[in-house]
PDB file of C-alpha atoms in Angstrom:
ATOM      1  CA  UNK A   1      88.630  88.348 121.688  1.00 57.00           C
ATOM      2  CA  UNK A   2      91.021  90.789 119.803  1.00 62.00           C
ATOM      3  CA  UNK A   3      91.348  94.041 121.263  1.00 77.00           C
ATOM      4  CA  UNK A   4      92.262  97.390 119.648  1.00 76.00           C
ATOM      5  CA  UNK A   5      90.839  99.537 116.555  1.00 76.00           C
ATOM      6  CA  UNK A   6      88.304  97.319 114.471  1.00 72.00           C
ATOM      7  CA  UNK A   7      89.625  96.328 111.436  1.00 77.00           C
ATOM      8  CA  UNK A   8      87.815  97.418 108.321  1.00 76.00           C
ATOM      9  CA  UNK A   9      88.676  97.547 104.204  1.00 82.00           C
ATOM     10  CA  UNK A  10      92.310  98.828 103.528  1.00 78.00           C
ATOM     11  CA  UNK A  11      92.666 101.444 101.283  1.00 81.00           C
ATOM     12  CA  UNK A  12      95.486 102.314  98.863  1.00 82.00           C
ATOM     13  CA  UNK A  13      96.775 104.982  96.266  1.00 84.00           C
ATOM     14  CA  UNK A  14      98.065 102.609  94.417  1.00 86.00           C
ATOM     15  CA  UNK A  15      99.689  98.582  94.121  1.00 86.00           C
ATOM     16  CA  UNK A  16     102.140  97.285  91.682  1.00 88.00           C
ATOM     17  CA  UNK A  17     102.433  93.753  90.683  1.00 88.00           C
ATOM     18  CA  UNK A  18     105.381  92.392  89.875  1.00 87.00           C
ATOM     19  CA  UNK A  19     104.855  92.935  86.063  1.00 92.00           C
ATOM     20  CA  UNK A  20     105.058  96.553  86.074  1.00 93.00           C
ATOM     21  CA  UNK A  21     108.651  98.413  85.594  1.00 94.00           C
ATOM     22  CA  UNK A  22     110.267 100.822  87.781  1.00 96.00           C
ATOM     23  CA  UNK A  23     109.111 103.829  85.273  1.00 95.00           C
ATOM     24  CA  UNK A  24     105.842 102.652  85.416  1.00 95.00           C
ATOM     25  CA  UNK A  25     105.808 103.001  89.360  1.00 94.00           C
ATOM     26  CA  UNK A  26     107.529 106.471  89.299  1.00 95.00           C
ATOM     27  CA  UNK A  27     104.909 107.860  86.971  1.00 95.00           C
ATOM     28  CA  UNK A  28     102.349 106.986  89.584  1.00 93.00           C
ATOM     29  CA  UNK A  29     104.435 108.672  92.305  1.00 90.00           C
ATOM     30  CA  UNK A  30     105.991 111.568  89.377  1.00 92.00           C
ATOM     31  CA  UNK A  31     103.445 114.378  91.058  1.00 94.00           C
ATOM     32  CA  UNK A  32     104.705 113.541  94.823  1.00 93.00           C
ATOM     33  CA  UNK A  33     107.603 115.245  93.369  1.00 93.00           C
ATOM     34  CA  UNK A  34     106.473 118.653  92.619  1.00 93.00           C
ATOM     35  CA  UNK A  35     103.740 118.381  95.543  1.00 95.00           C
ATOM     36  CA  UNK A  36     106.910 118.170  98.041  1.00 93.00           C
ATOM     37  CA  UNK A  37     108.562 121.214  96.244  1.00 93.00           C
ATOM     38  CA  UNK A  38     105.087 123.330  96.953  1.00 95.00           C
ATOM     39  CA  UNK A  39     105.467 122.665 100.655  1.00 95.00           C
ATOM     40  CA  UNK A  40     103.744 119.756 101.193  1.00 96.00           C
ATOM     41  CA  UNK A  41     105.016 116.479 103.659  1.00 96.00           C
ATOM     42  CA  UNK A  42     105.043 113.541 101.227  1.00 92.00           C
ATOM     43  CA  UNK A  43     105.471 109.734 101.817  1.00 89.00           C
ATOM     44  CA  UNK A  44     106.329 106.697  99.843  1.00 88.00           C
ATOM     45  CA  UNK A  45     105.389 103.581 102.065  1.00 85.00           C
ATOM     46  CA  UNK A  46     106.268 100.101 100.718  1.00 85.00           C
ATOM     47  CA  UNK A  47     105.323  97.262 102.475  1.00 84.00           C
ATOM     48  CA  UNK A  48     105.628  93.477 101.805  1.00 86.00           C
ATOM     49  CA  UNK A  49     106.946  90.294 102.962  1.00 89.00           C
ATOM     50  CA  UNK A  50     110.354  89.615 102.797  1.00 94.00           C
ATOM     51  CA  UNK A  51     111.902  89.498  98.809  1.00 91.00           C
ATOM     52  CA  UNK A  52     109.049  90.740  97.127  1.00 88.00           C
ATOM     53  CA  UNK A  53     110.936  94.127  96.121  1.00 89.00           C
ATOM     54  CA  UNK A  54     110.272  96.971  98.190  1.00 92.00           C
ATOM     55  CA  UNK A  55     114.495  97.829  98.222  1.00 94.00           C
ATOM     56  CA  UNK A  56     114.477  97.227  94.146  1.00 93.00           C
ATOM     57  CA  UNK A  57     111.321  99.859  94.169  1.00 93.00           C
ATOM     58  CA  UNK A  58     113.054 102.426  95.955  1.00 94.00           C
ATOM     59  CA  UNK A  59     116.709 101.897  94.346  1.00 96.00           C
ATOM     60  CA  UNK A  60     116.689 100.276  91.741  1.00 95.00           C
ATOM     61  CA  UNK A  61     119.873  99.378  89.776  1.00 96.00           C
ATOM     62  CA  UNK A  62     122.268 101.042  87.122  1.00 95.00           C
ATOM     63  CA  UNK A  63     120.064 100.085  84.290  1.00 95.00           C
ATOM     64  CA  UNK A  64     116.523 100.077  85.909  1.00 95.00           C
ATOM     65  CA  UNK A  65     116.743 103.422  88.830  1.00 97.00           C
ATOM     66  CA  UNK A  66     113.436 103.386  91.625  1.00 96.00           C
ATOM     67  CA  UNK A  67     111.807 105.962  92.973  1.00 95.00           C
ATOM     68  CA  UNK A  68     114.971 107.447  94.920  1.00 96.00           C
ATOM     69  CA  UNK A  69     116.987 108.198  92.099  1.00 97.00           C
ATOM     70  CA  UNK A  70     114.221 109.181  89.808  1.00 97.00           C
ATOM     71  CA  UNK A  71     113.373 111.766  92.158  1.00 95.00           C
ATOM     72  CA  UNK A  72     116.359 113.041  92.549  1.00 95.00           C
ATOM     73  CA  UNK A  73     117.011 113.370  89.533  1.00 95.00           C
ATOM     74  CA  UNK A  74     113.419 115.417  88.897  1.00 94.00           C
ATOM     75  CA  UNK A  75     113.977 117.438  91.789  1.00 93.00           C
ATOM     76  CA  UNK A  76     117.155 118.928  90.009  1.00 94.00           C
ATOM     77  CA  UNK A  77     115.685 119.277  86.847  1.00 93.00           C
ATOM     78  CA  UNK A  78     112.949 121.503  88.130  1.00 88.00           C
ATOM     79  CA  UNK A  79     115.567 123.813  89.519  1.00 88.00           C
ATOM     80  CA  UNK A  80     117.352 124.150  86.525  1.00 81.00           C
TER      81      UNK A  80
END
Protein backbone atom coordinates (compact mmCIF):
# COMPACT_ATOMS: atom_id res chain seq x y z
CA UNK A 1 0.00 0.00 0.00
CA UNK A 2 1.15 3.61 -0.95
CA UNK A 3 1.91 5.75 1.82
CA UNK A 4 1.81 9.56 2.09
CA UNK A 5 -0.97 12.39 1.39
CA UNK A 6 -4.04 10.77 -0.52
CA UNK A 7 -4.16 11.73 -3.84
CA UNK A 8 -7.23 13.58 -5.00
CA UNK A 9 -8.32 15.84 -8.37
CA UNK A 10 -5.45 18.28 -9.46
CA UNK A 11 -6.29 21.61 -9.88
CA UNK A 12 -4.91 24.28 -12.23
CA UNK A 13 -5.07 28.09 -13.22
CA UNK A 14 -4.61 27.33 -16.37
CA UNK A 15 -3.06 24.56 -19.35
CA UNK A 16 -1.89 25.31 -22.77
CA UNK A 17 -1.88 22.90 -25.55
CA UNK A 18 0.47 22.98 -27.94
CA UNK A 19 -1.74 25.06 -30.37
CA UNK A 20 -1.76 28.14 -28.47
CA UNK A 21 1.12 30.96 -29.07
CA UNK A 22 3.41 32.42 -26.66
CA UNK A 23 1.08 35.77 -26.54
CA UNK A 24 -1.71 33.78 -25.93
CA UNK A 25 0.01 32.23 -22.71
CA UNK A 26 1.32 35.66 -21.48
CA UNK A 27 -2.14 37.15 -21.59
CA UNK A 28 -3.21 34.47 -19.17
CA UNK A 29 -0.22 35.22 -16.91
CA UNK A 30 -0.31 39.45 -18.11
CA UNK A 31 -1.99 40.29 -14.41
CA UNK A 32 0.87 38.20 -12.43
CA UNK A 33 2.70 41.14 -13.63
CA UNK A 34 1.16 44.02 -11.95
CA UNK A 35 0.05 41.65 -8.92
CA UNK A 36 4.01 41.22 -8.22
CA UNK A 37 4.50 45.08 -8.52
CA UNK A 38 1.60 45.52 -5.62
CA UNK A 39 3.63 43.35 -3.28
CA UNK A 40 2.50 40.17 -3.85
CA UNK A 41 4.93 36.65 -4.19
CA UNK A 42 4.03 35.32 -7.66
CA UNK A 43 4.90 31.98 -9.42
CA UNK A 44 4.96 30.61 -12.88
CA UNK A 45 5.29 26.69 -12.55
CA UNK A 46 5.67 24.66 -15.77
CA UNK A 47 5.78 21.19 -15.65
CA UNK A 48 5.97 18.42 -18.32
CA UNK A 49 7.85 15.59 -19.63
CA UNK A 50 10.85 16.08 -21.31
CA UNK A 51 10.46 18.28 -24.96
CA UNK A 52 7.09 19.29 -24.57
CA UNK A 53 8.12 23.13 -24.16
CA UNK A 54 8.29 24.36 -20.80
CA UNK A 55 12.03 26.28 -21.78
CA UNK A 56 10.22 27.66 -25.21
CA UNK A 57 7.26 28.95 -22.67
CA UNK A 58 9.46 30.77 -20.51
CA UNK A 59 12.03 32.12 -23.30
CA UNK A 60 10.94 31.97 -26.17
CA UNK A 61 12.96 33.05 -29.26
CA UNK A 62 13.81 36.36 -31.22
CA UNK A 63 10.63 36.24 -33.14
CA UNK A 64 8.19 34.47 -30.67
CA UNK A 65 9.51 35.97 -26.70
CA UNK A 66 7.81 33.69 -23.43
CA UNK A 67 6.81 34.76 -20.44
CA UNK A 68 10.42 36.00 -19.24
CA UNK A 69 10.91 38.52 -21.69
CA UNK A 70 7.36 39.62 -21.94
CA UNK A 71 7.51 40.45 -18.45
CA UNK A 72 10.28 42.19 -18.50
CA UNK A 73 9.49 44.05 -20.85
CA UNK A 74 5.88 45.03 -18.97
CA UNK A 75 7.56 45.54 -15.86
CA UNK A 76 9.51 48.53 -17.52
CA UNK A 77 6.76 49.87 -19.23
CA UNK A 78 4.77 50.35 -16.09
CA UNK A 79 7.59 52.39 -14.68
CA UNK A 80 7.82 54.58 -17.41
Amino acid sequence: AAKGPPRGPYLFDAVFGPECTQEQVFADCRDLVQSAMDGFNVTVFTYGQTGAGKTYTLYGSREEPGIAPRTMRSIFDKLE
